[in-house]
CSV table of C-alpha atoms and ligand atoms in Angstrom, one decimal:
chain,number,residue,atom,x,y,z
A,171,MET,CA,0.0,0.0,0.0
A,172,ASN,CA,1.3,3.4,-0.9
A,173,THR,CA,0.7,6.0,1.8
A,174,GLU,CA,3.4,8.5,0.9
A,175,SER,CA,2.3,11.8,-0.4
A,176,ALA,CA,4.6,14.0,-2.3
A,177,GLN,CA,3.9,17.7,-2.3
A,178,PRO,CA,1.7,18.6,-5.3
A,179,SER,CA,2.9,21.3,-7.7
A,180,LEU,CA,-0.2,23.5,-6.9
A,181,ALA,CA,-1.8,24.1,-3.5
A,182,PHE,CA,-5.6,23.7,-3.3
A,183,SER,CA,-7.6,26.4,-1.7
A,184,ILE,CA,-10.7,25.2,0.2
A,185,ASN,CA,-14.0,27.1,0.1
A,186,ARG,CA,-16.5,25.1,2.1
A,187,SER,CA,-20.2,25.0,1.3
A,188,THR,CA,-22.3,27.2,3.6
A,189,HIS,CA,-25.3,24.9,3.0
A,190,PRO,CA,-24.1,21.3,3.1
A,191,ARG,CA,-26.7,18.5,3.4
A,192,SER,CA,-27.5,17.7,7.1
A,193,ALA,CA,-26.3,14.4,8.6
A,194,GLU,CA,-29.9,13.1,8.4
A,195,GLU,CA,-30.2,14.0,4.7
A,196,ARG,CA,-26.9,12.4,4.0
A,197,ALA,CA,-27.8,9.2,5.9
A,198,THR,CA,-31.0,8.9,3.9
A,199,ILE,CA,-29.1,9.2,0.6
A,200,LEU,CA,-26.3,6.8,1.8
A,201,ALA,CA,-28.9,4.2,2.8
A,202,LYS,CA,-30.0,3.9,-0.9
A,203,PRO,CA,-27.6,5.7,-3.1
A,204,GLY,CA,-28.2,3.9,-6.4
A,205,PHE,CA,-25.7,5.1,-9.0
A,206,GLY,CA,-24.8,8.6,-10.2
A,207,GLN,CA,-28.0,10.1,-8.8
A,208,TYR,CA,-26.7,12.1,-5.8
A,209,PHE,CA,-23.6,14.2,-5.5
A,210,THR,CA,-21.6,15.3,-2.5
A,211,ASP,CA,-21.4,18.8,-1.1
A,212,HIS,CA,-18.1,19.8,-2.8
A,213,MET,CA,-16.2,19.5,-6.1
A,214,ALA,CA,-12.6,20.0,-7.1
A,215,ALA,CA,-11.6,22.4,-9.9
A,216,ILE,CA,-8.5,23.5,-11.7
A,217,ASP,CA,-8.3,26.0,-14.5
A,218,TRP,CA,-5.9,25.9,-17.5
A,219,SER,CA,-5.0,28.5,-20.0
A,220,ILE,CA,-2.3,28.6,-22.7
A,221,GLU,CA,-0.7,31.6,-20.9
A,222,GLN,CA,-0.9,30.4,-17.3
A,223,GLY,CA,-0.9,26.6,-17.6
A,224,TRP,CA,-2.8,24.9,-14.7
A,225,HIS,CA,-3.8,27.3,-12.0
A,226,ASP,CA,-6.3,28.1,-9.3
A,227,ALA,CA,-6.7,24.6,-7.8
A,228,ARG,CA,-9.5,24.6,-5.4
A,229,ILE,CA,-12.3,22.7,-3.6
A,230,GLN,CA,-15.5,24.6,-3.9
A,231,PRO,CA,-19.2,24.0,-3.1
A,232,TYR,CA,-20.8,21.6,-5.6
A,233,GLY,CA,-22.9,23.5,-8.1
A,234,PRO,CA,-23.6,24.5,-11.7
A,235,LEU,CA,-20.8,25.6,-14.0
A,236,GLN,CA,-21.0,29.0,-15.7
A,237,LEU,CA,-20.1,28.4,-19.4
A,238,ASP,CA,-20.1,30.9,-22.2
A,239,PRO,CA,-22.5,29.5,-24.9
A,240,ALA,CA,-19.6,29.7,-27.4
A,241,SER,CA,-17.4,27.3,-25.2
A,242,SER,CA,-15.8,24.8,-27.5
A,243,VAL,CA,-16.9,21.8,-25.5
A,244,LEU,CA,-20.5,22.6,-26.4
A,245,HIS,CA,-19.8,22.7,-30.1
A,246,TYR,CA,-17.0,20.3,-30.9
A,247,GLY,CA,-17.2,17.9,-28.0
A,248,GLN,CA,-13.7,18.5,-26.6
A,249,GLU,CA,-14.3,16.6,-23.4
A,250,ILE,CA,-12.7,13.7,-21.5
A,251,PHE,CA,-13.4,11.9,-18.3
A,252,GLU,CA,-12.3,9.3,-15.8
A,253,GLY,CA,-14.1,7.0,-13.3
A,254,LEU,CA,-12.6,5.6,-10.1
A,255,LYS,CA,-13.9,4.9,-6.6
A,256,ALA,CA,-13.1,5.6,-2.9
A,257,TYR,CA,-13.5,2.5,-0.7
A,258,ARG,CA,-14.1,2.6,3.0
A,259,HIS,CA,-12.2,-0.2,4.8
A,260,ALA,CA,-13.5,-1.9,8.0
A,261,ASP,CA,-11.3,0.3,10.2
A,262,GLY,CA,-12.9,3.5,8.7
A,263,SER,CA,-9.9,4.5,6.6
A,264,ILE,CA,-10.6,5.5,3.0
A,265,TRP,CA,-8.6,4.3,0.0
A,266,THR,CA,-8.6,4.5,-3.8
A,267,PHE,CA,-7.4,2.0,-6.4
A,268,ARG,CA,-4.6,2.7,-8.9
A,269,PRO,CA,-5.3,6.5,-9.3
A,270,ASP,CA,-1.9,6.9,-11.1
A,271,ALA,CA,-3.3,4.6,-13.8
A,272,ASN,CA,-6.4,6.9,-14.1
A,273,ALA,CA,-4.1,9.9,-14.2
A,274,ALA,CA,-2.0,8.4,-17.0
A,275,ARG,CA,-5.1,7.5,-19.0
A,276,LEU,CA,-6.6,11.0,-18.6
A,277,GLN,CA,-3.3,12.3,-20.0
A,278,ARG,CA,-3.5,9.9,-23.0
A,279,SER,CA,-7.2,10.9,-23.5
A,280,ALA,CA,-6.2,14.6,-23.3
A,281,SER,CA,-3.5,14.2,-25.9
A,282,ARG,CA,-6.0,12.6,-28.4
A,283,LEU,CA,-8.6,15.2,-27.8
A,284,ALA,CA,-6.1,18.1,-27.9
A,285,LEU,CA,-6.7,19.1,-24.3
A,286,PRO,CA,-4.0,20.0,-21.8
A,287,GLN,CA,-2.5,17.1,-19.8
A,288,LEU,CA,-3.0,17.3,-16.0
A,289,PRO,CA,0.1,16.2,-14.1
A,290,THR,CA,-0.4,12.9,-12.1
A,291,ASP,CA,0.4,14.6,-8.8
A,292,LEU,CA,-2.4,17.1,-9.3
A,293,PHE,CA,-4.8,14.5,-10.4
A,294,VAL,CA,-4.2,12.4,-7.2
A,295,GLU,CA,-4.2,15.5,-5.0
A,296,SER,CA,-7.6,16.6,-6.4
A,297,ILE,CA,-9.0,13.2,-5.5
A,298,LYS,CA,-7.5,13.4,-2.0
A,299,GLN,CA,-8.6,16.9,-1.3
A,300,LEU,CA,-12.2,16.2,-2.4
A,301,VAL,CA,-12.5,12.9,-0.5
A,302,GLN,CA,-11.0,14.5,2.6
A,303,THR,CA,-13.5,17.3,2.4
A,304,ASP,CA,-16.5,15.0,1.8
A,305,ALA,CA,-15.2,11.9,3.7
A,306,ASP,CA,-18.6,11.5,5.5
A,307,TRP,CA,-20.1,10.8,2.0
A,308,VAL,CA,-18.1,7.5,1.6
A,309,PRO,CA,-20.6,4.8,2.5
A,310,SER,CA,-19.6,1.8,4.6
A,311,ALA,CA,-22.2,-0.9,3.7
A,312,PRO,CA,-20.7,-3.9,1.8
A,313,GLU,CA,-19.8,-3.3,-1.9
A,314,THR,CA,-20.7,0.4,-1.7
A,315,SER,CA,-18.2,3.2,-2.5
A,316,LEU,CA,-17.9,6.8,-3.4
A,317,TYR,CA,-17.7,7.0,-7.2
A,318,LEU,CA,-15.3,9.7,-8.4
A,319,ARG,CA,-15.8,11.4,-11.8
A,320,PRO,CA,-12.8,13.6,-12.9
A,321,PHE,CA,-13.4,15.3,-16.2
A,322,SER,CA,-11.9,18.0,-18.4
A,323,ILE,CA,-13.6,20.4,-20.9
A,324,ALA,CA,-12.5,23.0,-23.4
A,325,ASN,CA,-14.1,26.2,-22.3
A,326,GLU,CA,-12.6,28.9,-24.6
A,327,SER,CA,-15.3,31.1,-26.2
A,328,PHE,CA,-14.4,30.7,-29.8
A,329,LEU,CA,-16.1,29.0,-32.7
A,330,GLY,CA,-13.0,28.5,-34.8
A,331,VAL,CA,-12.1,24.8,-35.2
A,332,ARG,CA,-8.8,24.3,-33.4
A,333,ALA,CA,-7.6,23.1,-30.0
A,334,ALA,CA,-9.0,25.4,-27.3
A,335,GLN,CA,-6.6,27.7,-25.4
A,336,ARG,CA,-8.7,27.5,-22.2
A,337,ALA,CA,-9.8,24.4,-20.4
A,338,ALA,CA,-10.9,23.3,-17.0
A,339,TYR,CA,-10.7,20.1,-14.9
A,340,TYR,CA,-13.2,19.1,-12.3
A,341,VAL,CA,-13.9,16.2,-10.0
A,342,ILE,CA,-17.4,15.4,-8.7
A,343,ALA,CA,-18.3,12.5,-6.4
A,344,SER,CA,-21.4,10.4,-6.1
A,345,PRO,CA,-22.1,7.7,-3.5
A,346,ALA,CA,-22.7,4.3,-5.2
A,347,GLY,CA,-24.7,1.4,-3.9
A,348,ALA,CA,-23.8,-2.3,-4.4
A,349,TYR,CA,-24.1,-2.7,-8.2
A,350,PHE,CA,-25.9,-6.0,-7.9
A,351,ALA,CA,-28.2,-5.3,-5.0
A,352,LYS,CA,-29.8,-8.8,-5.3
A,353,GLY,CA,-26.6,-10.8,-5.8
A,354,VAL,CA,-24.4,-11.0,-8.9
A,355,ALA,CA,-26.6,-12.2,-11.7
A,356,PRO,CA,-25.5,-13.0,-15.3
A,357,VAL,CA,-26.7,-10.5,-18.0
A,358,SER,CA,-27.5,-10.9,-21.7
A,359,ILE,CA,-25.6,-8.7,-24.1
A,360,TRP,CA,-26.4,-7.6,-27.6
A,361,LEU,CA,-24.0,-7.7,-30.6
A,362,SER,CA,-24.1,-4.5,-32.6
A,363,THR,CA,-23.4,-5.4,-36.2
A,364,GLU,CA,-24.4,-2.1,-37.9
A,365,LEU,CA,-23.3,0.6,-35.5
A,366,ASN,CA,-19.9,1.1,-33.9
A,367,ARG,CA,-18.7,3.2,-31.0
A,368,ALA,CA,-15.3,3.9,-32.5
A,369,GLY,CA,-13.3,3.5,-35.7
A,370,ARG,CA,-9.8,3.1,-36.9
A,371,GLY,CA,-7.7,6.2,-36.0
A,372,GLY,CA,-10.7,7.6,-34.1
A,373,THR,CA,-11.1,8.2,-30.4
A,374,GLY,CA,-12.0,4.7,-29.2
A,375,ALA,CA,-8.9,4.4,-27.0
A,376,ALA,CA,-9.6,7.7,-25.3
A,377,LYS,CA,-12.2,8.0,-22.6
A,378,CYS,CA,-14.3,10.8,-24.1
A,379,GLY,CA,-18.0,11.7,-24.0
A,380,GLY,CA,-18.3,11.4,-27.8
A,381,ASN,CA,-17.7,7.7,-27.7
A,382,TYR,CA,-20.6,7.4,-25.3
A,383,ALA,CA,-22.8,9.5,-27.4
A,384,ALA,CA,-22.1,7.1,-30.3
A,385,SER,CA,-23.0,4.1,-28.2
A,386,LEU,CA,-26.4,5.3,-27.0
A,387,VAL,CA,-28.4,4.2,-30.1
A,388,PRO,CA,-26.9,0.7,-30.2
A,389,GLN,CA,-27.4,0.6,-26.4
A,390,GLN,CA,-31.1,1.3,-27.0
A,391,GLU,CA,-31.2,-1.5,-29.6
A,392,ALA,CA,-29.7,-3.8,-27.0
A,393,SER,CA,-32.3,-2.7,-24.5
A,394,ASP,CA,-35.1,-3.2,-27.0
A,395,ASN,CA,-33.9,-6.8,-27.5
A,396,GLY,CA,-33.9,-7.6,-23.8
A,397,CYS,CA,-30.2,-7.1,-23.3
A,398,SER,CA,-28.5,-4.9,-20.7
A,399,GLN,CA,-25.4,-4.0,-22.6
A,400,VAL,CA,-24.1,-3.8,-26.2
A,401,LEU,CA,-21.0,-5.5,-27.6
A,402,PHE,CA,-19.1,-3.8,-30.4
A,403,LEU,CA,-17.0,-5.4,-33.2
A,404,ASP,CA,-14.0,-3.9,-34.8
A,405,SER,CA,-15.1,-1.3,-37.4
A,406,VAL,CA,-12.7,-2.3,-40.1
A,407,GLU,CA,-13.7,-6.0,-40.7
A,408,GLY,CA,-16.8,-6.2,-38.5
A,409,LYS,CA,-15.5,-9.5,-37.3
A,410,TYR,CA,-13.4,-9.2,-34.1
A,411,LEU,CA,-14.8,-8.7,-30.6
A,412,GLU,CA,-13.9,-5.3,-29.2
A,413,GLU,CA,-15.7,-4.3,-26.0
A,414,LEU,CA,-19.0,-3.2,-24.5
A,415,GLY,CA,-20.2,0.3,-24.3
A,416,GLY,CA,-18.3,0.9,-21.1
A,417,MET,CA,-16.7,-2.4,-20.1
A,418,ASN,CA,-14.0,-4.8,-21.4
A,419,LEU,CA,-14.7,-8.4,-22.3
A,420,PHE,CA,-13.2,-11.7,-21.1
A,421,LEU,CA,-13.9,-15.3,-22.1
A,422,VAL,CA,-12.9,-18.3,-19.9
A,423,ARG,CA,-11.8,-21.7,-21.3
A,424,LYS,CA,-12.5,-25.0,-19.6
A,425,ASP,CA,-8.7,-25.4,-18.9
A,426,GLY,CA,-9.0,-22.2,-16.8
A,427,SER,CA,-7.2,-19.9,-19.3
A,428,LEU,CA,-8.6,-16.5,-20.1
A,429,LEU,CA,-9.0,-14.8,-23.4
A,430,THR,CA,-9.5,-11.1,-24.0
A,431,PRO,CA,-9.4,-8.9,-27.1
A,432,ALA,CA,-6.0,-7.4,-27.6
A,433,LEU,CA,-5.9,-3.6,-27.5
A,434,SER,CA,-6.6,-2.6,-31.0
A,435,GLY,CA,-6.4,1.2,-31.0
A,436,SER,CA,-10.2,1.5,-30.8
A,437,ILE,CA,-10.6,-0.4,-27.5
A,438,LEU,CA,-10.6,1.6,-24.2
A,439,GLU,CA,-7.8,0.2,-22.0
A,440,GLY,CA,-9.6,-0.6,-18.8
A,441,ILE,CA,-7.8,-0.4,-15.4
A,442,THR,CA,-10.1,-3.2,-14.3
A,443,ARG,CA,-9.1,-5.2,-17.4
A,444,ALA,CA,-5.4,-4.7,-16.6
A,445,SER,CA,-5.9,-5.6,-12.9
A,446,ILE,CA,-7.9,-8.8,-13.8
A,447,ILE,CA,-5.1,-9.9,-16.2
A,448,GLN,CA,-2.6,-9.4,-13.4
A,449,LEU,CA,-4.7,-11.1,-10.7
A,450,ALA,CA,-5.6,-14.0,-13.0
A,451,ARG,CA,-1.9,-14.6,-13.8
A,452,ASP,CA,-1.0,-14.3,-10.0
A,453,ARG,CA,-3.5,-17.1,-9.5
A,454,GLY,CA,-2.0,-19.3,-12.1
A,455,HIS,CA,-4.4,-18.7,-15.0
A,456,GLU,CA,-2.9,-18.2,-18.5
A,457,VAL,CA,-4.2,-15.0,-20.1
A,458,GLU,CA,-4.1,-14.5,-23.9
A,459,GLU,CA,-4.6,-11.1,-25.4
A,460,ARG,CA,-5.4,-11.5,-29.1
A,461,ARG,CA,-8.0,-11.0,-31.8
A,462,ILE,CA,-11.1,-13.1,-31.2
A,463,THR,CA,-14.0,-13.6,-33.6
A,464,VAL,CA,-17.7,-14.0,-32.8
A,465,GLU,CA,-17.3,-17.4,-34.6
A,466,GLU,CA,-14.7,-18.5,-32.2
A,467,TRP,CA,-16.9,-17.7,-29.3
A,468,ARG,CA,-19.9,-19.5,-30.8
A,469,GLU,CA,-17.8,-22.6,-31.7
A,470,GLY,CA,-16.1,-22.6,-28.3
A,471,VAL,CA,-19.4,-22.5,-26.4
A,472,ALA,CA,-20.8,-25.3,-28.7
A,473,SER,CA,-17.8,-27.5,-28.2
A,474,GLY,CA,-17.6,-26.9,-24.5
A,475,ASP,CA,-14.2,-25.2,-24.7
A,476,ILE,CA,-15.5,-21.7,-23.7
A,477,VAL,CA,-17.3,-22.1,-20.4
A,478,GLU,CA,-17.6,-18.5,-19.0
A,479,ALA,CA,-17.8,-14.9,-20.2
A,480,PHE,CA,-17.7,-11.7,-18.2
A,481,ALA,CA,-17.4,-8.0,-18.7
A,482,CYS,CA,-15.4,-5.7,-16.4
A,483,GLY,CA,-15.1,-2.0,-15.5
A,484,THR,CA,-14.9,0.2,-12.4
A,485,ALA,CA,-18.6,0.7,-11.9
A,486,ALA,CA,-19.8,-2.9,-11.8
A,487,VAL,CA,-16.3,-4.5,-11.3
A,488,VAL,CA,-17.0,-7.9,-12.9
A,489,THR,CA,-20.4,-8.7,-14.6
A,490,PRO,CA,-21.0,-12.3,-15.6
A,491,ILE,CA,-22.4,-12.7,-19.2
A,492,GLY,CA,-25.0,-15.4,-19.6
A,493,GLN,CA,-25.8,-14.9,-23.2
A,494,LEU,CA,-24.7,-13.1,-26.4
A,495,LYS,CA,-27.6,-12.3,-28.7
A,496,GLY,CA,-27.7,-10.7,-32.1
A,497,HIS,CA,-30.0,-10.6,-35.2
A,498,GLY,CA,-31.1,-14.2,-35.6
A,499,PHE,CA,-28.7,-15.9,-33.2
A,500,ALA,CA,-27.9,-16.5,-29.5
A,501,ILE,CA,-24.8,-17.9,-27.8
A,502,GLY,CA,-24.9,-19.3,-24.3
A,503,ASN,CA,-27.7,-19.7,-21.7
A,504,PRO,CA,-29.3,-16.7,-20.0
A,505,ASP,CA,-30.3,-18.8,-17.1
A,506,ALA,CA,-26.9,-20.4,-16.4
A,507,PRO,CA,-25.4,-19.4,-13.0
A,508,ALA,CA,-22.4,-17.0,-12.9
A,509,GLY,CA,-19.1,-18.8,-13.8
A,510,LYS,CA,-16.8,-20.0,-11.1
A,511,ILE,CA,-13.6,-18.3,-12.3
A,512,THR,CA,-15.6,-15.2,-13.0
A,513,MET,CA,-16.8,-15.0,-9.4
A,514,GLU,CA,-13.4,-15.9,-8.0
A,515,LEU,CA,-11.7,-13.1,-9.9
A,516,ARG,CA,-14.5,-10.7,-8.9
A,517,GLN,CA,-14.0,-11.7,-5.2
A,518,ALA,CA,-10.2,-11.4,-5.4
A,519,LEU,CA,-10.4,-7.9,-6.8
A,520,THR,CA,-13.1,-6.6,-4.4
A,521,ASP,CA,-11.3,-8.2,-1.4
A,522,LEU,CA,-8.2,-6.2,-2.4
A,523,GLN,CA,-10.1,-3.0,-3.0
A,524,TYR,CA,-12.0,-3.2,0.3
A,525,GLY,CA,-8.8,-4.1,2.3
A,526,ARG,CA,-10.0,-7.7,3.0
A,527,ALA,CA,-6.9,-9.2,1.3
A,528,PRO,CA,-3.3,-8.2,0.9
A,529,ASP,CA,-2.3,-5.7,-1.8
A,530,PRO,CA,0.9,-7.3,-3.3
A,531,HIS,CA,1.1,-4.8,-6.2
A,532,GLY,CA,0.7,-1.7,-4.1
A,533,TRP,CA,-2.5,-0.7,-6.0
A,534,LEU,CA,-4.2,1.0,-3.0
A,535,VAL,CA,-3.6,4.7,-2.1
A,536,ARG,CA,-4.8,6.0,1.2
A,537,LEU,CA,-7.0,9.1,1.0
A,538,VAL,CA,-8.2,9.5,4.6
B,879,PLP,C1,-14.1,3.3,-18.7
B,879,PLP,C2,-14.3,2.3,-19.7
B,879,PLP,C3,-14.0,1.0,-19.6
B,879,PLP,C4,-13.6,0.4,-18.3
B,879,PLP,O1,-12.4,1.0,-17.7
B,879,PLP,P1,-12.1,0.8,-16.2
B,879,PLP,O2,-10.8,1.6,-16.0
B,879,PLP,O3,-11.9,-0.6,-16.0
B,879,PLP,O4,-13.2,1.4,-15.4
B,879,PLP,C5,-14.1,0.1,-20.7
B,879,PLP,N1,-14.6,0.6,-21.8
B,879,PLP,C6,-15.0,1.9,-22.0
B,879,PLP,C7,-15.5,2.3,-23.3
B,879,PLP,C8,-14.8,2.8,-21.0
B,879,PLP,O5,-15.2,4.0,-21.2
């Protein structure tokens, strides 16, 4: 566990809310937080301009942003974001998971979207300052957390098409309930064959709002077909499995080995994906990262070689997949129980995050 804190390059000023929610209001929200519905009393903010660089780091009361209607984010979608969680351990301490990896990914997303790169120390400090200010908002019931949403927008008032010369970075926080309130249940997913979320040379590997905008119609198609998530194929050949709208994909073979699509340039490199690969290898599973066709999945399930499938991401951690459906076909069984290896890996990762198991890779960072 990494408890050292280097001095960040900018100091945060703290402007506390004069009207925070009462302890009773907070308790009511924390008893049933859902996901992404309620926000804490404060937010973190840092401004950037081409002349001043990053400046004015602060914690301020949560509230609406004032944006000029000509702000580039509103016209050209220059926006990126991150997602990570703060976990309360049994002794009351609060930790986060691999924030340096989120910082590095935000920097990669920034470089693709022509936004300024926030230094890692400022990213981690912004999370620390916000969670320290709103520590009472980190729930303690099993599998609950405080979901953190860092994001950055271009806010220069200018309609010319070029990288904006003014930007801002914010972090908001939202208490999150156990994702599977009634126990972890396998989901059905829908194969999108006509529509893609990302293309070759596009922004698929960046975590940007535009990719999500592109996934909403196929996500609706999934929903109309009784599926909870959509699975995308590569956009060049329409043949290889890529990922879900907001989660990465794994298949499990009967010999205990794992298969996951290799990063293709249009797949978002999940931190949960990387952590699952490491944890699986630690536990003696082989993990292959390579191109996988839908055909291979279908044939593997038919022959009994592929016995489990799951999706993974920060919000739901690991979600077992019961069935893949598409126009005129279905693979797997929606009523099958969650896979054994799927559930073991889910448990291993959440045990580490909640401090119930050792942290051999030093992934946890103490916040409070
Ligand atoms: C955020 C995201 C993921 C999962 O990444 P994690 O770091 O594991 O949360 C996967 N795919 C897409 C498209 C994403 O935006």
